[in-house]
Coordinates of C-alpha atoms and ligand atoms in Angstrom, one line a residue:
X50 CA 21.6 -10.7 -4.0
X51 CA 23.9 -12.4 -6.5
X52 CA 25.9 -15.4 -5.4
X53 CA 29.5 -16.2 -6.3
X54 CA 31.4 -19.5 -6.0
X55 CA 34.9 -20.2 -7.2
X56 CA 37.1 -23.3 -6.9
X57 CA 40.7 -24.2 -7.7
X58 CA 42.2 -27.6 -6.6
X59 CA 42.6 -31.2 -7.3
X60 CA 38.8 -31.9 -7.5
X61 CA 36.4 -31.3 -10.3
X62 CA 35.5 -27.6 -10.2
X63 CA 32.0 -28.0 -11.8
X64 CA 30.8 -30.4 -9.1
X65 CA 32.0 -28.1 -6.2
X66 CA 30.6 -25.0 -7.8
X67 CA 27.2 -26.3 -8.6
X68 CA 26.9 -27.6 -5.1
X69 CA 28.0 -24.3 -3.7
X70 CA 25.5 -22.3 -5.8
X71 CA 22.7 -24.5 -4.5
X72 CA 23.7 -23.5 -1.0
X73 CA 23.2 -19.8 -2.0
X74 CA 19.7 -20.3 -3.5
X75 CA 18.1 -18.9 -0.4
X76 CA 19.5 -15.5 -1.4
X77 CA 17.0 -15.3 -4.3
X78 CA 18.1 -15.3 -7.9
X79 CA 16.8 -15.5 -11.5
X80 CA 19.6 -17.2 -13.5
X81 CA 22.8 -19.2 -13.0
X82 CA 26.0 -20.0 -14.8
X83 CA 29.5 -21.5 -14.6
X84 CA 32.8 -21.1 -16.3
X85 CA 35.7 -23.6 -16.3
X86 CA 39.1 -23.9 -18.1
X87 CA 39.1 -27.3 -19.6
X88 CA 42.2 -28.5 -21.6
X89 CA 43.4 -25.0 -22.1
X90 CA 40.0 -23.7 -23.3
X91 CA 37.6 -21.5 -21.4
X92 CA 34.0 -22.8 -21.4
X93 CA 31.0 -20.8 -20.2
X94 CA 27.5 -22.4 -19.6
X95 CA 24.6 -20.3 -18.2
X96 CA 20.9 -20.3 -18.2
X97 CA 18.0 -18.2 -17.1
X98 CA 15.9 -19.7 -14.2
X99 CA 16.9 -22.1 -11.5
X100 CA 20.1 -24.1 -11.1
X101 CA 18.2 -27.1 -12.4
X102 CA 18.0 -25.4 -15.8
X103 CA 21.8 -24.9 -15.7
X104 CA 22.3 -28.6 -14.7
X105 CA 20.0 -29.7 -17.6
X106 CA 22.1 -27.5 -19.9
X107 CA 25.3 -29.2 -18.7
X108 CA 23.7 -32.6 -18.8
X109 CA 26.2 -35.5 -18.4
X110 CA 29.2 -33.4 -19.4
X111 CA 31.6 -33.6 -16.5
X112 CA 33.2 -30.3 -17.7
X113 CA 36.4 -31.8 -16.2
X114 CA 38.6 -29.0 -14.9
X115 CA 40.4 -28.0 -11.7
X116 CA 39.5 -24.3 -11.9
X117 CA 36.2 -22.5 -12.3
X118 CA 33.7 -19.9 -11.1
X119 CA 30.0 -19.9 -10.8
X120 CA 27.2 -17.4 -10.2
X121 CA 23.5 -17.0 -9.2
X122 CA 22.2 -13.7 -10.5
X123 CA 19.8 -11.3 -8.9
X124 CA 19.2 -8.9 -11.8
X125 CA 19.8 -5.2 -11.3
X126 CA 20.8 -4.1 -14.8
X127 CA 19.1 -6.0 -17.6
X128 CA 16.2 -8.4 -17.3
X129 CA 16.8 -12.1 -16.4
X130 CA 17.8 -14.0 -19.6
X131 CA 20.4 -16.5 -20.8
X132 CA 22.6 -13.7 -22.3
X133 CA 22.4 -11.5 -19.2
X134 CA 23.3 -14.4 -16.9
X135 CA 26.8 -14.6 -15.5
X136 CA 29.6 -15.5 -16.1
X137 CA 30.4 -12.9 -18.7
X138 CA 33.3 -13.3 -21.1
X139 CA 35.4 -10.8 -23.0
X140 CA 35.4 -10.4 -26.8
X141 CA 37.5 -13.4 -27.6
X142 CA 36.2 -15.5 -24.7
X143 CA 39.5 -15.9 -22.9
X144 CA 38.5 -14.2 -19.7
X145 CA 35.4 -14.9 -17.7
X146 CA 34.1 -13.1 -14.6
X147 CA 31.2 -13.2 -12.1
X148 CA 30.1 -10.2 -10.2
X149 CA 27.9 -9.1 -7.3
X150 CA 27.0 -5.4 -7.0
X151 CA 26.4 -2.4 -9.3
X152 CA 29.0 -0.5 -11.4
X153 CA 27.8 3.1 -11.4
X154 CA 29.9 4.3 -14.3
X155 CA 29.4 1.3 -16.5
X156 CA 27.8 3.4 -19.3
X157 CA 30.8 5.6 -19.7
X158 CA 33.2 2.6 -19.6
X159 CA 31.0 0.7 -22.1
X160 CA 31.0 3.7 -24.5
X161 CA 34.8 3.9 -24.3
X162 CA 35.2 0.2 -25.0
X163 CA 33.0 0.4 -28.0
X164 CA 34.5 3.6 -29.4
X165 CA 38.2 2.9 -28.5
X166 CA 38.4 -0.8 -28.8
X167 CA 35.5 -1.7 -31.1
X168 CA 34.1 -4.1 -28.5
X169 CA 30.7 -5.6 -29.4
X170 CA 28.6 -6.1 -26.4
X171 CA 26.2 -9.1 -26.2
X172 CA 24.3 -8.3 -23.0
X173 CA 22.6 -5.4 -21.2
X174 CA 24.6 -5.9 -18.0
X175 CA 27.1 -3.7 -16.2
X176 CA 29.0 -6.9 -15.5
X177 CA 29.9 -7.6 -19.1
X178 CA 31.6 -4.2 -19.1
X179 CA 33.9 -5.5 -16.4
X180 CA 34.7 -8.6 -18.4
X181 CA 35.4 -6.6 -21.6
X182 CA 37.5 -4.1 -19.7
X183 CA 39.7 -6.7 -18.2
X184 CA 39.9 -8.4 -21.6
X185 CA 41.2 -5.3 -23.4
X186 CA 43.7 -4.6 -20.6
X187 CA 44.8 -8.3 -20.6
X188 CA 45.7 -8.1 -24.3
X189 CA 48.7 -5.9 -23.3
X190 CA 49.5 -7.0 -19.8
X191 CA 49.0 -10.8 -20.3
X192 CA 48.6 -11.1 -16.5
X193 CA 45.2 -11.6 -14.9
X194 CA 46.1 -10.1 -11.5
X195 CA 47.6 -7.0 -13.2
X196 CA 44.6 -6.7 -15.5
X197 CA 42.0 -6.9 -12.7
X198 CA 43.9 -4.3 -10.7
X199 CA 44.0 -2.0 -13.7
X200 CA 40.3 -2.5 -14.5
X201 CA 39.1 -2.0 -11.0
X202 CA 41.0 1.3 -10.8
X203 CA 38.6 2.6 -13.5
X204 CA 35.4 1.4 -11.9
X205 CA 33.0 3.1 -9.5
X206 CA 30.3 1.3 -7.5
X207 CA 30.0 -1.8 -5.4
X208 CA 31.4 -5.1 -6.5
X209 CA 32.6 -8.5 -5.6
X210 CA 34.3 -10.0 -8.6
X211 CA 35.9 -13.4 -9.4
X212 CA 37.9 -13.9 -12.7
X213 CA 39.5 -16.8 -14.5
X214 CA 41.7 -16.6 -17.6
X215 CA 42.1 -19.3 -20.3
X216 CA 45.9 -18.8 -20.4
X217 CA 46.3 -18.9 -16.6
X218 CA 44.3 -22.0 -15.5
X219 CA 46.3 -22.2 -12.3
X220 CA 44.6 -19.3 -10.6
X221 CA 41.5 -17.3 -9.7
X222 CA 41.6 -13.6 -9.0
X223 CA 38.9 -11.9 -7.0
X224 CA 38.3 -8.4 -5.6
X225 CA 36.0 -6.9 -3.1
X226 CA 34.4 -3.4 -2.7
X227 CA 31.1 -3.0 -0.8
X228 CA 29.9 -6.5 -1.6
X229 CA 30.6 -9.6 0.5
X230 CA 33.4 -11.9 -0.3
X231 CA 35.2 -14.7 1.5
X232 CA 38.0 -17.1 0.7
X233 CA 37.9 -20.8 1.9
X234 CA 41.1 -22.6 2.8
X235 CA 41.1 -26.3 1.9
X236 CA 43.6 -29.1 1.5
X237 CA 45.2 -28.8 -2.0
X238 CA 42.2 -26.7 -3.0
X239 CA 41.0 -23.2 -2.3
X240 CA 37.6 -21.4 -2.6
X241 CA 36.1 -18.0 -3.2
X242 CA 32.5 -17.2 -2.4
X243 CA 29.9 -14.5 -1.5
X244 CA 28.8 -16.2 1.6
X245 CA 29.8 -19.0 4.1
X246 CA 26.9 -21.5 3.2
X247 CA 28.5 -22.1 -0.2
X248 CA 31.7 -23.5 1.4
X249 CA 30.5 -25.0 4.7
X250 CA 30.5 -28.5 3.2
X251 CA 34.2 -28.2 2.3
X252 CA 36.0 -25.9 4.7
X253 CA 35.6 -24.5 8.2
X254 CA 38.6 -22.1 7.9
X255 CA 38.1 -18.9 5.9
X256 CA 39.5 -15.5 5.2
X257 CA 37.0 -12.6 5.5
X258 CA 38.0 -10.3 2.6
X259 CA 37.9 -6.6 3.4
X260 CA 37.0 -3.7 1.2
X261 CA 39.4 -2.8 -1.6
X262 CA 41.3 -6.1 -1.2
X263 CA 42.3 -8.4 -4.1
X264 CA 42.7 -12.1 -3.6
X265 CA 45.0 -14.4 -5.6
X266 CA 44.0 -18.1 -5.3
X267 CA 46.0 -21.1 -6.5
X268 CA 45.3 -24.6 -5.4
X269 CA 48.1 -24.3 -2.7
X270 CA 47.7 -20.8 -1.4
X271 CA 45.5 -17.8 -0.9
X272 CA 47.2 -14.4 -1.0
X273 CA 45.4 -11.1 -0.1
X274 CA 46.6 -7.7 -1.3
X275 CA 45.5 -4.2 -0.5
X276 CA 44.8 -1.5 -3.1
X277 CA 48.5 -0.7 -3.3
X278 CA 49.3 -4.4 -4.0
X279 CA 50.9 -4.8 -0.6
X280 CA 50.3 -8.3 0.7
X281 CA 48.0 -8.4 3.7
X282 CA 48.2 -11.0 6.5
X283 CA 44.8 -12.1 7.6
X284 CA 43.6 -14.0 10.7
X285 CA 41.9 -17.3 9.8
X286 CA 38.2 -17.2 10.8
X287 CA 36.9 -20.5 12.1
X288 CA 33.3 -21.1 11.1
X289 CA 31.2 -22.6 13.9
X290 CA 27.8 -22.0 12.3
X291 CA 25.6 -24.8 10.9
X292 CA 24.2 -24.3 7.3
X293 CA 20.9 -22.9 8.5
X294 CA 22.4 -20.2 10.7
X295 CA 24.9 -19.4 8.0
X296 CA 22.2 -18.5 5.5
X297 CA 20.9 -15.9 7.9
X298 CA 24.4 -14.7 8.6
X299 CA 24.0 -15.5 12.3
X300 CA 20.6 -13.8 12.7
X301 CA 17.8 -16.0 14.1
X302 CA 15.4 -15.2 11.2
X303 CA 15.6 -13.6 7.7
X304 CA 13.2 -11.0 8.9
X305 CA 15.6 -9.7 11.6
X306 CA 18.5 -9.9 9.1
X307 CA 16.5 -7.8 6.6
X308 CA 15.5 -5.3 9.3
X309 CA 19.2 -4.8 9.9
X310 CA 20.0 -4.6 6.2
X311 CA 17.8 -1.5 5.8
X312 CA 20.6 1.1 6.2
X313 CA 22.4 -0.5 3.3
X314 CA 19.3 -0.8 1.2
X315 CA 18.4 2.8 1.7
X316 CA 21.9 3.9 0.9
X317 CA 22.0 1.9 -2.3
X318 CA 18.6 3.0 -3.4
X319 CA 19.4 6.7 -2.9
X320 CA 23.1 7.1 -3.5
X321 CA 23.2 5.2 -6.8
X322 CA 20.7 7.7 -8.2
X323 CA 22.6 10.9 -7.3
X324 CA 24.9 12.4 -9.9
X325 CA 28.0 14.3 -9.0
X326 CA 26.1 17.5 -8.4
X327 CA 23.8 15.6 -6.0
X328 CA 20.9 15.7 -8.4
X329 CA 18.6 12.7 -8.8
X330 CA 19.3 10.9 -12.0
X331 CA 16.3 8.7 -12.8
X332 CA 18.2 6.4 -15.1
X333 CA 15.9 4.7 -17.6
X334 CA 12.8 6.8 -16.5
X335 CA 11.4 8.8 -19.4
X336 CA 9.1 11.0 -17.3
X337 CA 9.9 14.4 -18.8
X338 CA 9.1 17.9 -17.5
X339 CA 6.3 18.1 -20.0
X340 CA 4.8 14.8 -18.9
X341 CA 4.9 16.0 -15.3
X342 CA 3.3 19.3 -16.0
X343 CA 0.4 17.6 -17.8
X344 CA -0.3 15.2 -14.9
X345 CA -3.7 16.1 -13.5
X346 CA -3.8 13.2 -10.9
X347 CA -1.6 10.5 -9.6
X348 CA -3.0 7.1 -8.4
X349 CA -0.7 5.1 -6.2
X350 CA -2.1 1.5 -6.2
X351 CA -0.7 -1.5 -4.3
X352 CA -1.4 -4.1 -1.6
X353 CA -0.5 -4.6 2.0
X354 CA 2.8 -3.1 3.0
X355 CA 3.4 -1.6 -0.5
X356 CA 0.0 0.2 -0.1
X357 CA 1.2 1.6 3.2
X358 CA 4.3 3.0 1.4
X359 CA 1.8 4.6 -1.0
X360 CA 0.1 6.4 2.0
X361 CA 3.4 8.0 2.8
X362 CA 4.0 8.7 -0.9
X363 CA 0.7 10.6 -1.1
X364 CA 1.7 13.1 1.7
X365 CA 5.1 13.6 0.2
X366 CA 4.2 14.0 -3.5
X367 CA 1.3 16.3 -2.7
X368 CA 3.5 18.4 -0.5
X369 CA 6.6 18.6 -2.8
X370 CA 5.0 18.3 -6.3
X371 CA 1.6 19.9 -5.7
X372 CA -0.1 17.1 -7.7
X373 CA -3.3 15.5 -6.3
X374 CA -2.7 11.9 -5.3
X375 CA -5.2 9.1 -4.6
X376 CA -4.0 6.0 -2.9
X377 CA -5.9 2.7 -3.4
X378 CA -5.6 -0.9 -2.5
X379 CA -5.4 -2.7 -5.9
X380 CA -8.2 -5.1 -5.2
X381 CA -10.6 -2.1 -4.7
X382 CA -9.2 0.1 -7.5
X383 CA -10.1 -2.4 -10.2
X384 CA -13.8 -2.5 -9.3
X385 CA -14.7 1.1 -8.6
X386 CA -14.6 2.5 -12.2
X387 CA -11.6 4.8 -11.4
X388 CA -11.5 8.1 -13.2
X389 CA -8.3 7.6 -15.3
X390 CA -7.3 9.3 -18.5
X391 CA -4.1 10.1 -20.4
X392 CA -3.2 12.8 -17.9
X393 CA -3.2 10.3 -15.1
X394 CA 0.1 8.9 -13.7
X395 CA -0.5 5.4 -12.2
X396 CA 2.2 4.4 -9.7
X397 CA 2.2 0.7 -8.9
X398 CA 4.3 -0.3 -5.9
X399 CA 5.2 -4.0 -5.5
X400 CA 8.1 -5.8 -3.9
X401 CA 7.6 -9.0 -5.8
X402 CA 6.3 -7.4 -9.0
X403 CA 3.9 -10.4 -9.3
X404 CA 1.0 -9.5 -7.0
X405 CA -2.0 -10.3 -9.2
X406 CA -4.3 -7.5 -7.8
X407 CA -1.6 -4.9 -8.5
X408 CA -0.9 -6.2 -11.9
X409 CA -4.6 -6.3 -12.8
X410 CA -5.1 -2.7 -11.6
X411 CA -2.1 -1.6 -13.6
X412 CA -3.6 -3.2 -16.8
X413 CA -6.9 -1.5 -16.1
X414 CA -5.2 1.9 -15.7
X415 CA -3.2 1.4 -18.9
X416 CA -6.3 0.4 -20.8
X417 CA -7.8 3.8 -19.8
X418 CA -4.7 5.7 -21.1
X419 CA -2.7 6.2 -17.9
X420 CA 1.1 6.4 -17.9
X421 CA 2.5 3.7 -15.6
X422 CA 5.5 4.2 -13.3
X423 CA 6.2 1.2 -11.1
X424 CA 8.3 0.9 -7.9
X425 CA 9.5 -2.7 -7.8
X426 CA 12.2 -4.8 -6.1
X427 CA 12.4 -7.7 -8.5
X428 CA 14.0 -6.8 -11.8
X429 CA 12.2 -8.1 -14.9
X430 CA 9.0 -9.0 -12.9
X431 CA 5.6 -8.8 -14.5
X432 CA 4.7 -5.4 -13.0
X433 CA 8.1 -4.0 -14.1
X434 CA 7.7 -5.4 -17.7
X435 CA 4.3 -4.0 -18.1
X436 CA 5.2 -0.5 -16.9
X437 CA 6.2 2.5 -19.0
X438 CA 8.9 3.3 -16.4
X439 CA 10.4 1.3 -13.5
X440 CA 12.0 2.7 -10.4
X441 CA 13.8 -0.3 -8.8
X442 CA 14.3 -0.5 -5.0
X443 CA 17.7 -1.9 -4.6
X444 CA 16.8 -3.7 -1.4
X445 CA 18.2 -7.0 -2.5
X446 CA 16.0 -10.2 -2.3
X447 CA 13.5 -10.0 0.6
X448 CA 13.1 -13.6 1.8
X449 CA 10.8 -13.1 4.9
X450 CA 7.1 -13.0 4.1
X451 CA 6.8 -9.9 6.3
X452 CA 8.1 -7.0 4.2
X453 CA 10.6 -4.6 5.9
X454 CA 13.5 -3.4 3.8
X455 CA 11.3 -3.3 0.7
X456 CA 9.0 -0.9 2.6
X457 CA 11.7 1.5 3.6
X458 CA 13.3 1.5 0.1
X459 CA 9.9 2.0 -1.4
X460 CA 9.6 5.1 0.8
X461 CA 13.0 6.3 -0.4
X462 CA 11.7 6.0 -4.0
X463 CA 8.6 8.0 -3.1
X464 CA 10.8 10.8 -1.8
X465 CA 13.0 10.8 -4.9
X466 CA 10.0 10.8 -7.2
X467 CA 8.4 13.7 -5.3
X468 CA 11.7 15.6 -5.3
X469 CA 12.3 15.0 -9.0
X470 CA 8.7 16.1 -9.9
X471 CA 8.7 19.0 -7.5
X472 CA 12.0 20.4 -8.9
X473 CA 10.9 19.8 -12.6
X474 CA 7.6 21.6 -11.9
X475 CA 9.2 24.4 -9.9
X476 CA 7.0 23.7 -6.9
X477 CA 10.1 23.5 -4.7
X478 CA 13.3 25.5 -4.9
X479 CA 16.7 24.0 -5.7
X480 CA 17.7 25.1 -2.1
X481 CA 14.8 23.1 -0.6
X482 CA 15.6 20.2 -2.8
X483 CA 19.3 20.1 -1.9
X484 CA 18.5 20.3 1.8
X485 CA 16.0 17.5 1.5
X486 CA 18.5 15.3 -0.3
X487 CA 21.1 16.1 2.4
X488 CA 18.6 15.0 5.1
X489 CA 17.8 11.8 3.2
X490 CA 21.5 11.0 2.8
X491 CA 21.9 11.2 6.6
X492 CA 19.2 8.6 7.2
X493 CA 21.3 5.3 6.7
X494 CA 23.8 6.3 9.3
X495 CA 21.1 7.5 11.7
X496 CA 19.4 4.2 11.3
X497 CA 22.6 2.2 11.6
X498 CA 23.2 4.0 15.0
X499 CA 19.7 3.4 16.1
X500 CA 20.0 -0.3 15.4
X501 CA 23.1 -0.6 17.6
X502 CA 20.9 -0.7 20.6
X503 CA 17.4 -2.2 20.3
X504 CA 17.4 -4.0 23.7
X505 CA 14.6 -1.6 25.0
X506 CA 12.3 -2.7 22.2
X507 CA 13.0 -6.3 23.0
X508 CA 12.3 -5.8 26.7
X509 CA 9.0 -4.0 25.9
X510 CA 8.0 -6.9 23.6
X511 CA 8.8 -9.5 26.2
X512 CA 6.6 -7.6 28.7
X513 CA 3.7 -7.1 26.3
X514 CA 3.7 -10.2 24.1
X515 CA 0.6 -11.7 25.5
X516 CA -1.8 -8.8 24.7
X517 CA -4.8 -10.0 22.8
X518 CA -5.4 -6.7 21.1
X519 CA -3.0 -3.8 20.2
X520 CA -3.8 -0.3 18.8
X521 CA -1.5 1.8 16.7
X522 CA -2.3 5.5 16.5
X523 CA -0.7 8.6 14.9
X524 CA -1.4 11.8 13.0
X525 CA -0.3 12.8 9.5
X526 CA 2.6 10.7 8.3
X527 CA 2.6 8.9 11.7
X528 CA -0.9 7.7 10.8
X529 CA 0.4 6.2 7.6
X530 CA 3.2 4.5 9.5
X531 CA 0.9 3.2 12.2
X532 CA -0.9 1.1 9.5
X533 CA 2.3 -0.5 8.6
X534 CA 3.3 -1.2 12.2
X535 CA -0.1 -2.8 12.8
X536 CA 0.2 -5.1 9.8
X537 CA 3.7 -6.2 10.9
X538 CA 2.4 -7.2 14.3
X539 CA -0.7 -9.0 13.1
X540 CA 0.9 -10.9 10.3
X541 CA 3.7 -12.5 12.3
X542 CA 2.4 -12.6 15.9
X543 CA -1.3 -13.3 15.0
X544 CA -2.3 -10.6 17.6
X545 CA -5.5 -8.7 16.6
X546 CA -3.9 -5.3 15.8
X547 CA -5.7 -2.1 14.8
X548 CA -4.4 1.2 13.4
X549 CA -6.4 4.4 13.4
X550 CA -5.7 8.1 12.9
X551 CA -5.4 9.5 16.5
X552 CA -7.9 12.2 15.7
X553 CA -10.5 9.6 14.9
X554 CA -10.3 7.9 18.3
X555 CA -13.0 10.1 19.8
X556 CA -15.4 9.3 16.9
X557 CA -16.1 5.8 18.3
X558 CA -12.9 3.6 18.8
X559 CA -12.1 5.2 22.2
X560 CA -15.0 3.2 23.5
X561 CA -12.7 0.2 23.3
X562 CA -10.1 1.7 25.7
X563 CA -10.0 -0.1 29.0
X564 CA -7.4 -0.4 31.8
X565 CA -4.4 -2.2 30.3
X566 CA -5.3 -1.7 26.7
X567 CA -2.0 -1.5 24.8
X568 CA -1.6 1.5 22.5
X569 CA 1.5 2.2 20.4
X570 CA 1.5 6.0 19.8
X571 CA 3.6 7.6 17.1
X572 CA 4.5 11.2 17.8
X573 CA 7.2 12.0 15.3
X574 CA 5.6 15.0 13.5
X575 CA 6.7 18.1 15.3
X576 CA 3.7 20.2 14.1
X577 CA 1.2 17.6 15.4
X578 CA 3.2 16.8 18.6
X579 CA 1.0 18.7 21.0
X580 CA -2.2 17.2 19.6
X581 CA -0.7 13.7 20.0
X582 CA 0.2 14.5 23.6
X583 CA -3.5 15.4 24.1
X584 CA -4.6 12.2 22.5
X585 CA -2.4 10.2 24.7
X586 CA -3.7 11.9 27.8
X587 CA -7.3 11.0 26.7
X588 CA -6.5 7.3 26.4
X589 CA -4.3 7.3 29.5
X590 CA -7.4 8.7 31.4
X591 CA -9.2 5.5 30.4
X592 CA -6.4 3.3 31.7
X593 CA -4.6 2.4 28.4
X594 CA -0.9 1.3 28.6
X595 CA 0.9 3.6 26.1
X596 CA 4.2 2.9 24.4
X597 CA 5.1 6.2 22.6
X598 CA 7.6 6.6 19.7
X599 CA 9.0 10.1 19.4
X600 CA 12.1 11.9 18.2
X601 CA 15.0 12.3 20.6
X602 CA 14.6 15.4 22.7
X603 CA 10.8 15.4 22.9
X604 CA 10.6 14.7 26.6
X605 CA 7.1 16.1 27.4
X606 CA 5.5 13.0 25.9
X607 CA 7.4 10.8 28.3
X608 CA 5.4 12.1 31.2
X609 CA 2.2 10.9 29.5
X610 CA 3.6 7.5 28.4
X611 CA 4.3 4.2 30.1
X612 CA 7.2 3.4 27.8
X613 CA 9.2 5.5 25.4
X614 CA 11.1 4.6 22.2
X615 CA 13.1 7.4 20.8
X616 CA 14.2 7.6 17.1
X617 CA 17.0 9.9 15.9
X618 CA 16.1 13.6 15.3
X619 CA 15.1 14.3 11.7
X620 CA 12.8 16.4 9.6
X621 CA 9.1 15.5 9.9
X622 CA 8.8 14.4 6.2
X623 CA 11.4 11.7 6.5
X624 CA 10.5 10.4 10.0
X625 CA 8.7 7.4 8.5
X626 CA 12.0 6.0 7.3
X627 CA 13.1 5.8 11.0
X628 CA 9.8 5.5 13.0
X629 CA 8.7 2.3 11.2
X630 CA 11.8 0.4 12.4
X631 CA 10.9 0.2 16.1
X632 CA 7.5 -1.1 15.0
X633 CA 9.1 -3.8 12.8
X634 CA 11.3 -4.8 15.7
X635 CA 8.5 -4.8 18.2
X636 CA 6.4 -7.1 16.0
X637 CA 9.5 -9.3 15.5
X638 CA 10.3 -9.7 19.2
X639 CA 6.6 -10.2 20.2
X640 CA 6.3 -12.9 17.6
X641 CA 9.5 -14.5 18.7
X642 CA 8.3 -14.5 22.3
X643 CA 5.1 -16.1 21.2
X644 CA 7.0 -18.8 19.3
X645 CA 5.5 -18.0 15.9
X646 CA 7.0 -19.0 12.6
X647 CA 8.3 -15.5 11.9
X648 CA 9.7 -15.9 8.3
X649 CA 6.8 -18.1 7.1
X650 CA 3.6 -17.0 9.0
X651 CA 0.6 -19.3 8.7
X652 CA -1.8 -18.7 5.8
X653 CA 0.6 -16.2 4.1
X654 CA 2.7 -16.2 0.9
X655 CA 5.5 -13.9 0.0
X656 CA 3.9 -13.1 -3.3
X657 CA 0.1 -13.3 -3.7
X658 CA -0.3 -14.3 -7.3
X659 CA -4.0 -15.1 -7.1
X660 CA -7.1 -12.9 -6.7
Ligands
AGP1460 C1 3.7 -7.4 3.9 O1 4.5 -7.7 5.0 C2 3.0 -8.6 3.4 N1 3.9 -9.7 3.1 C3 2.0 -8.3 2.2 O2 1.1 -7.4 2.7 C4 2.7 -7.7 1.0 O3 3.1 -6.4 1.3 C5 1.6 -7.6 -0.1 O4 1.2 -8.9 -0.5 C6 2.1 -6.9 -1.4 O5 3.2 -7.7 -1.9 P1 4.1 -7.0 -3.1 O6 4.8 -5.8 -2.5 O7 5.0 -8.1 -3.5 O8 3.2 -6.6 -4.2

């Protein structure tokens, strides 16, 4: 997630801003920058990499100024680089802005600015479009607040923006739509920021800025206006958090925060790729109808959680696009002389984009002539750079080692890839496609509602946290999800956890069933529901303690289970997007009850960049 910090007051803006940006480093970023107005001149300094690189660039220059804005960038459009870093200026460098979010119609706006105003763009970002747009409007209006209002009325997407103007060094203008923004109220100084940690050192009183509100900051006052420019009166929010709690926005751990961020991540990953007719627009992906028709086999290759996303991807792509799919862990793929040729599509899935096993497998497939599509969360990462096409999961930075929101947004990408290929190939009808998209669009709200009451899962976890071994079982897509549920539990609670296809139990594993053995049974596939009920009866007969996960309304299974967790009703194919969440939460609450280091489990790294 990008971080924004702005300051106007009697102090030196550069010092306050750099300090504030450092407090936002936990959000993950790839470049940083600052803009101040010094002696009537706008100055922008920015650098790829950490804030230390920016400080080295600034050196001993005090950049003396009472007004400025700063930014830490999490790339979405345009790889991490000096030129793509924020702040971005307009053509004559009299306006500077910083931005968090995605402008959906930036291409159209960019084209108009080039053709109508002769603007010459320097960067690949959607953010520079905002700076240039405000700049051309400012030439006529000569008023920053007016210009921001006018520019924003042309933009579609999500944004938190802060802007300064060389000719108006007594103010900062900021605006919020679907990206966080707060204003800090100081003594003869005021602040704007993405998040509370940036300001905690200076202020404890803030305004929470709401959607479609614009903020005018001077050193003596903060005014908030609605979209019709009516001034809004806002209650002061008194911050009681300490810095650590503030970084997690009040959640006890990043993992829990990221579990609860999933509805937003799913919505961003899907909706920003739907055009006005509801068709998937795979921006920047060059996989044509001809390419798709010539694909003889797809390999999905990844590690850990990303591999489990591939297991779901296999079912869905084979069903919707009728193309054979093999799923492999990257560390195995490399050494088994895989049958790859120019008609192979190699899909690499990786949250970090730096997992060495996955990167090495990708290179092996490319050497053998395969076309590479990667599903990655970190823009400009190694896997992304070495792929022919990249499908970004817009989950935002995932800080906890245990992957959650990256997994569900990876699944969303699997669905979109399958739908896109199926429609291009004609293996699904446009009617089927539209209905599937409608069902996907309903998931974020369903998940949001589910997350409103997870107390049952917490109670189950508190009752079951001391089990020494836990089994996860399921059939079909539920089997794929059970592997992910098992990994979550073992990697953060250190309980020996085991996933197996329910139909496989009778071929040996059922010998392990004893009175009290804990089994988490997934039964979210209607067409396999009866078989799952039978499997549960078999293990109950041997004394197992069964916690079943099923869709609302499926009561028969409750009679066979010791505990029930219901997920919202949905079509079978997209049940994984919902059924994995109770498993994530179960693992989280068990690990919490066991006093484990949830965000940084022992022996694990967020990105495994070694063999
Ligand atoms: C998942 O919770 C683990 N952190 C781990 O299995 C992870 O999924 C795996 O290392 C792959 O990482 P990547 O997605 O960054 O490639």
